[in-house]
mmCIF file with all atom_site columns, C-alpha atoms in Angstrom:
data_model
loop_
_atom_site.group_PDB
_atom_site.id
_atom_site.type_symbol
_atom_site.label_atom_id
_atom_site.label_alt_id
_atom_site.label_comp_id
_atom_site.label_asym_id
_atom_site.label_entity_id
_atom_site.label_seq_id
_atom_site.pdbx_PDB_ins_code
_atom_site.Cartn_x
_atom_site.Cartn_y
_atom_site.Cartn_z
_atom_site.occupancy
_atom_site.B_iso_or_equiv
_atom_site.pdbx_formal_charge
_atom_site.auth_seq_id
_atom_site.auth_comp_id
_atom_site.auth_asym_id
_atom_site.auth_atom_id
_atom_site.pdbx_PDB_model_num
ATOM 1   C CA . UNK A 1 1   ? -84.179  -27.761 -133.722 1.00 0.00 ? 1   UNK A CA 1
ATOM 2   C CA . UNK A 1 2   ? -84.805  -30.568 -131.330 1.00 0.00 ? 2   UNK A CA 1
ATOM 3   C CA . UNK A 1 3   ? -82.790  -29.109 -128.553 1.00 0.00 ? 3   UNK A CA 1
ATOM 4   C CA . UNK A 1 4   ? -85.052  -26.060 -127.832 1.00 0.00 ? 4   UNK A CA 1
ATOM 5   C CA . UNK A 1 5   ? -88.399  -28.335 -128.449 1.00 0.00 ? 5   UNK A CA 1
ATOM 6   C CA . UNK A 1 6   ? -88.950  -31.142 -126.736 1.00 0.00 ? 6   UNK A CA 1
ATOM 7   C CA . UNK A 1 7   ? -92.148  -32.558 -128.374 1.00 0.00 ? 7   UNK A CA 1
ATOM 8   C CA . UNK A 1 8   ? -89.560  -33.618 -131.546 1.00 0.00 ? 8   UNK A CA 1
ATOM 9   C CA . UNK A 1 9   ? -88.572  -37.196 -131.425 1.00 0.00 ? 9   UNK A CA 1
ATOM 10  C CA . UNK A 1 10  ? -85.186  -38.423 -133.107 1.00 0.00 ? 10  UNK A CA 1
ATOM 11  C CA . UNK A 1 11  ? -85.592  -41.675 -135.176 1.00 0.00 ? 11  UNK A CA 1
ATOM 12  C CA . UNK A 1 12  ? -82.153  -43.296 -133.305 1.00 0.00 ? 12  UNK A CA 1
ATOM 13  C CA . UNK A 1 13  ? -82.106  -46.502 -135.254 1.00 0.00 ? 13  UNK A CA 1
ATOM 14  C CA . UNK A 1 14  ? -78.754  -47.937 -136.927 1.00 0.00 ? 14  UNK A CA 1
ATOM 15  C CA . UNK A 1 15  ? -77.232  -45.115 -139.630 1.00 0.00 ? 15  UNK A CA 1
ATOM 16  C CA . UNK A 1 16  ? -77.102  -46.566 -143.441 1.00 0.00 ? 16  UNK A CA 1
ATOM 17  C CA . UNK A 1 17  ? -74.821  -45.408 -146.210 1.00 0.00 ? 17  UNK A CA 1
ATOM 18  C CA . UNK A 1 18  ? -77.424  -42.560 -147.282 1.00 0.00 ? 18  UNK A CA 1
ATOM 19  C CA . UNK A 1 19  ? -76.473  -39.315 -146.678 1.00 0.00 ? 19  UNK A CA 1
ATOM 20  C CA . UNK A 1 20  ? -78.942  -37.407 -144.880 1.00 0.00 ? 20  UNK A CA 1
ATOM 21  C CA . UNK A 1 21  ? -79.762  -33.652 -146.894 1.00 0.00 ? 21  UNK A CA 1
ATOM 22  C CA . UNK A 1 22  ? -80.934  -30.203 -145.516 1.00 0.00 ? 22  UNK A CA 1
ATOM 23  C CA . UNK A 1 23  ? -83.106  -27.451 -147.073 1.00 0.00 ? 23  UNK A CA 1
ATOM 24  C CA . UNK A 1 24  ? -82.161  -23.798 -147.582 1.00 0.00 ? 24  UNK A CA 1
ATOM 25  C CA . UNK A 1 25  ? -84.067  -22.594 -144.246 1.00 0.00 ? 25  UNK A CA 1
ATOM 26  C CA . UNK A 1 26  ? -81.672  -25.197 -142.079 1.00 0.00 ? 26  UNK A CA 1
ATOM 27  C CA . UNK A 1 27  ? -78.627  -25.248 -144.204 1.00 0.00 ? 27  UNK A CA 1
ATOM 28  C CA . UNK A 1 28  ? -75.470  -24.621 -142.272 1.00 0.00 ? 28  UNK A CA 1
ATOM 29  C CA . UNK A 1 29  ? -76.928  -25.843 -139.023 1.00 0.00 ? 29  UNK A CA 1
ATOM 30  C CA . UNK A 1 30  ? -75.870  -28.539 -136.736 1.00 0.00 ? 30  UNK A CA 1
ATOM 31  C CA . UNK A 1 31  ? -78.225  -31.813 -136.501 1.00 0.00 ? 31  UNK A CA 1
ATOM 32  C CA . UNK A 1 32  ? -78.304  -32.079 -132.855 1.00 0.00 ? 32  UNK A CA 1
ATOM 33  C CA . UNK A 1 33  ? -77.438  -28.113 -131.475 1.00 0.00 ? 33  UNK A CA 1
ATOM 34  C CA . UNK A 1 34  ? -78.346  -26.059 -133.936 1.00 0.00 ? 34  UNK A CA 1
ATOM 35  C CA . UNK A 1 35  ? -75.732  -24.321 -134.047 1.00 0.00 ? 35  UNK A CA 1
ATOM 36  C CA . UNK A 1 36  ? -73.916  -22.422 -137.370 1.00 0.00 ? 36  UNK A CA 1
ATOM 37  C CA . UNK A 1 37  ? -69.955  -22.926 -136.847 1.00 0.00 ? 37  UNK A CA 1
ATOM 38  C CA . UNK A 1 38  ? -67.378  -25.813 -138.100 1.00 0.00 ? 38  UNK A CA 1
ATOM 39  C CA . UNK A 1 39  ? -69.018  -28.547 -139.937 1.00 0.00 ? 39  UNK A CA 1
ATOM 40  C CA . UNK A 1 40  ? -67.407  -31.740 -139.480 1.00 0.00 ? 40  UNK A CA 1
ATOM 41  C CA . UNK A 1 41  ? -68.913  -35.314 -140.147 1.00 0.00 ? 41  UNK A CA 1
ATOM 42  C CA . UNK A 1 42  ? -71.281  -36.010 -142.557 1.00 0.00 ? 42  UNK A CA 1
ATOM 43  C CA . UNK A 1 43  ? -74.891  -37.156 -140.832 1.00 0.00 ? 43  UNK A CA 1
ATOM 44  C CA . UNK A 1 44  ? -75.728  -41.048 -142.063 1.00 0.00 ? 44  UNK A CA 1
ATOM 45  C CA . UNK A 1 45  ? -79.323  -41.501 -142.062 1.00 0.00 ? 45  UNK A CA 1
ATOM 46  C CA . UNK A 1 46  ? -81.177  -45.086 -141.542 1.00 0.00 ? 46  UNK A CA 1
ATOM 47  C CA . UNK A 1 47  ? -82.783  -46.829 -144.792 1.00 0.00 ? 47  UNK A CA 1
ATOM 48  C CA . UNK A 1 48  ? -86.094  -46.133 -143.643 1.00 0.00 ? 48  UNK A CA 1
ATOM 49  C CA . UNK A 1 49  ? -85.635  -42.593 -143.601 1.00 0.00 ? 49  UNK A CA 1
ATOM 50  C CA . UNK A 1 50  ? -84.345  -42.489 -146.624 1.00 0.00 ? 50  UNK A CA 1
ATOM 51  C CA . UNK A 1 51  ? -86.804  -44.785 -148.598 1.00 0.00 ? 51  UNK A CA 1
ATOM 52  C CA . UNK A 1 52  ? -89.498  -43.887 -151.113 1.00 0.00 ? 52  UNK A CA 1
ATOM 53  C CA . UNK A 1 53  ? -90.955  -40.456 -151.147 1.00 0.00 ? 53  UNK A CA 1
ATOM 54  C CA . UNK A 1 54  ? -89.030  -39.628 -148.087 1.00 0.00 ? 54  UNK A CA 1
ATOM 55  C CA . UNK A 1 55  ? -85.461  -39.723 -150.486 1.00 0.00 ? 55  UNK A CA 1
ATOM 56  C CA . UNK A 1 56  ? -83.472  -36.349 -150.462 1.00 0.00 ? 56  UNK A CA 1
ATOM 57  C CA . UNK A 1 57  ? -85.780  -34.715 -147.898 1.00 0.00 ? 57  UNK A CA 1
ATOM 58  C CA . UNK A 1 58  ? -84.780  -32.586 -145.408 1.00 0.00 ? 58  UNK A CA 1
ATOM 59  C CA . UNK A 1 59  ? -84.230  -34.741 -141.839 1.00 0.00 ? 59  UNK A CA 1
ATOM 60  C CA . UNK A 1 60  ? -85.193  -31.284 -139.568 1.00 0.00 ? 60  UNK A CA 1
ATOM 61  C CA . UNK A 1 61  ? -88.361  -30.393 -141.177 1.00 0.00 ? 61  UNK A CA 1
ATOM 62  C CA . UNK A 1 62  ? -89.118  -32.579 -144.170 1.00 0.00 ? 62  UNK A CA 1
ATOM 63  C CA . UNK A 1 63  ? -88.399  -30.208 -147.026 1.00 0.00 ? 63  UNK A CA 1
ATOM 64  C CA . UNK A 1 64  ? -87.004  -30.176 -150.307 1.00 0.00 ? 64  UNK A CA 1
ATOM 65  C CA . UNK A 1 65  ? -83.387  -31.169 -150.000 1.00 0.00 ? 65  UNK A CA 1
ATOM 66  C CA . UNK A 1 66  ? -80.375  -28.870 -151.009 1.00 0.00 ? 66  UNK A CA 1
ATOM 67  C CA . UNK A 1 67  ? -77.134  -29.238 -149.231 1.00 0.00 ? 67  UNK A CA 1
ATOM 68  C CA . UNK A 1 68  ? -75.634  -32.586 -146.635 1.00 0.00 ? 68  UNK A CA 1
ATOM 69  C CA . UNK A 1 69  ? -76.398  -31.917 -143.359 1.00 0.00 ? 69  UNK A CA 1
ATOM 70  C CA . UNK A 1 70  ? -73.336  -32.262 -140.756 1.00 0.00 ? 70  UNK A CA 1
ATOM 71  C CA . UNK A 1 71  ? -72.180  -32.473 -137.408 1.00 0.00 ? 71  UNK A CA 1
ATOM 72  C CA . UNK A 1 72  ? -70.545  -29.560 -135.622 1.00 0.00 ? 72  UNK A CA 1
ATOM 73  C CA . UNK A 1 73  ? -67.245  -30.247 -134.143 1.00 0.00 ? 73  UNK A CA 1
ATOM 74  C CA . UNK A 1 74  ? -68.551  -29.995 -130.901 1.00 0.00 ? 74  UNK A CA 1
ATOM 75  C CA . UNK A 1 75  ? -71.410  -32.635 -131.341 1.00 0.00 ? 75  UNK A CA 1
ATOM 76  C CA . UNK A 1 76  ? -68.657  -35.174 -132.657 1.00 0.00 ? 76  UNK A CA 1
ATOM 77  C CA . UNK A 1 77  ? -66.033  -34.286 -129.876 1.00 0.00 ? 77  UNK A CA 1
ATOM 78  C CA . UNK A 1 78  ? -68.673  -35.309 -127.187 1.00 0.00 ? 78  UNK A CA 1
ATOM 79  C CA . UNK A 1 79  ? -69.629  -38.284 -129.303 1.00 0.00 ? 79  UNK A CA 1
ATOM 80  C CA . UNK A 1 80  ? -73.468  -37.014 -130.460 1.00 0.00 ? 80  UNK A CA 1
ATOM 81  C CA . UNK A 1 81  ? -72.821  -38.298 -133.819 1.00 0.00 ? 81  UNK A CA 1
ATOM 82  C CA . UNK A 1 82  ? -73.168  -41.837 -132.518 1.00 0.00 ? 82  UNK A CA 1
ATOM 83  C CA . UNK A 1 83  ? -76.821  -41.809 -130.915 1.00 0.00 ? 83  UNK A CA 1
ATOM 84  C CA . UNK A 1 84  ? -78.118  -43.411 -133.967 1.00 0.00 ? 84  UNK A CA 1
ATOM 85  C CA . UNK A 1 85  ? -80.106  -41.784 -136.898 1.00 0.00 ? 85  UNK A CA 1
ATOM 86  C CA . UNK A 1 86  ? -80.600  -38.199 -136.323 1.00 0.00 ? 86  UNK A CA 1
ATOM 87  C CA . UNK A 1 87  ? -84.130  -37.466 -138.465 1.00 0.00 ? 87  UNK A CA 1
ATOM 88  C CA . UNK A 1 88  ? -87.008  -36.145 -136.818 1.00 0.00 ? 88  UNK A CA 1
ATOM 89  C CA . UNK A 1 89  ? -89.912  -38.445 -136.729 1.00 0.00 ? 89  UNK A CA 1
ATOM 90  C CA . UNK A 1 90  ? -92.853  -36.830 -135.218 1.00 0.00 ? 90  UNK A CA 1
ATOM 91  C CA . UNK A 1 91  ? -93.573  -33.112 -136.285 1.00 0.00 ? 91  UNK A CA 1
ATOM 92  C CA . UNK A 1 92  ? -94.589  -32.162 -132.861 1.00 0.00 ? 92  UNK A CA 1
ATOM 93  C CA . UNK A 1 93  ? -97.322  -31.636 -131.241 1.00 0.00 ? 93  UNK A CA 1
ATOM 94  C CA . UNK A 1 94  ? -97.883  -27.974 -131.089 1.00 0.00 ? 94  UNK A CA 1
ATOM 95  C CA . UNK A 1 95  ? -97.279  -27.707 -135.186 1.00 0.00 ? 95  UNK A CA 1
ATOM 96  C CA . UNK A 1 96  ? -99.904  -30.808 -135.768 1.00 0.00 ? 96  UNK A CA 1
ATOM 97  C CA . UNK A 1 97  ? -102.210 -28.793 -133.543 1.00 0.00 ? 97  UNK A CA 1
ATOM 98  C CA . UNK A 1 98  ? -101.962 -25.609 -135.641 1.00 0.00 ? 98  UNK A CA 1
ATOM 99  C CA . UNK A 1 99  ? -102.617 -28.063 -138.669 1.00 0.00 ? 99  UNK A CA 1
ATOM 100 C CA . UNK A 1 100 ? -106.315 -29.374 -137.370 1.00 0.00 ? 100 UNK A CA 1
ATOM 101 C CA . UNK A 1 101 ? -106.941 -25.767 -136.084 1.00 0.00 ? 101 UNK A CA 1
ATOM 102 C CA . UNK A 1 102 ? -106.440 -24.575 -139.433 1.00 0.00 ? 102 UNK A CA 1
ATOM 103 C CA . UNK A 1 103 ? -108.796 -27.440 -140.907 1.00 0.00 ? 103 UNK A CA 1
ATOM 104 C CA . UNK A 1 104 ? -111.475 -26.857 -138.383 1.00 0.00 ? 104 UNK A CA 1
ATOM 105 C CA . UNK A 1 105 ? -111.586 -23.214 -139.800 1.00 0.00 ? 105 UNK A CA 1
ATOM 106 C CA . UNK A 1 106 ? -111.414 -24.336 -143.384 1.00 0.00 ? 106 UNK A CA 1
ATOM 107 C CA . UNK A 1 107 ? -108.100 -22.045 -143.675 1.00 0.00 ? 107 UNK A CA 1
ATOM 108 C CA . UNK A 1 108 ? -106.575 -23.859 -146.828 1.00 0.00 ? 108 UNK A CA 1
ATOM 109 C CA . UNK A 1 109 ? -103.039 -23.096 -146.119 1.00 0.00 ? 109 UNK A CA 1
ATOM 110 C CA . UNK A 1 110 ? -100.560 -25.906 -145.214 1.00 0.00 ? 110 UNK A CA 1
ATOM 111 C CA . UNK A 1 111 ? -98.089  -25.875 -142.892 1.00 0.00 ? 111 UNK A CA 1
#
């Protein structure tokens, strides 16, 4: 997901022991490409992503955890999975703006 937008910021600090956990919309993909073919290293998250209320989240968009998230082969062959912790920090600047347009209207739908 943060390959085709740029506004999404990886966290990149020093990977834990926790696992890191995807929801059913991104299950299957790769962390870093996206991509849907040959899962191959587990994705370590850091212990702040992985603290408190943010605990079996999704790392790509902050949902309800379902499955581990992994690597493609690719990613590992060209040495992605060692950039550091892989969740995404910020949510982006376009989606945030959709949020306060919404609450300027008084639409009462999150995002």
């Amino acid at each position: 997901m943060a390959r085709h937008h740029r506004d999404l910021m990886f966290c990149r600090q020093l990977p834990g022991i926790a696992i890191g956990s995807l929801c059913e919309k991104c299950d299957g993909k790769c962390i870093i490409c996206d991509s849907l073919v040959q899962p191959e290293k587990l994705v370590h998250i850091c212990d702040e992503c992985n603290f408190g209320s943010h605990q079996g989240r999704c790392i790509v968009c902050n949902g309800k955890g379902v499955s581990d998230a992994h690597y493609c082969r690719e990613c590992t062959r060209l040495e992605k999975d060692r950039d550091g912790c892989p969740k995404i920090v910020n949510i982006g600047s376009a989606r945030a703006g959709l949020f306060y347009e919404r609450k300027k209207y008084g639409d009462k739908k999150d995002t």
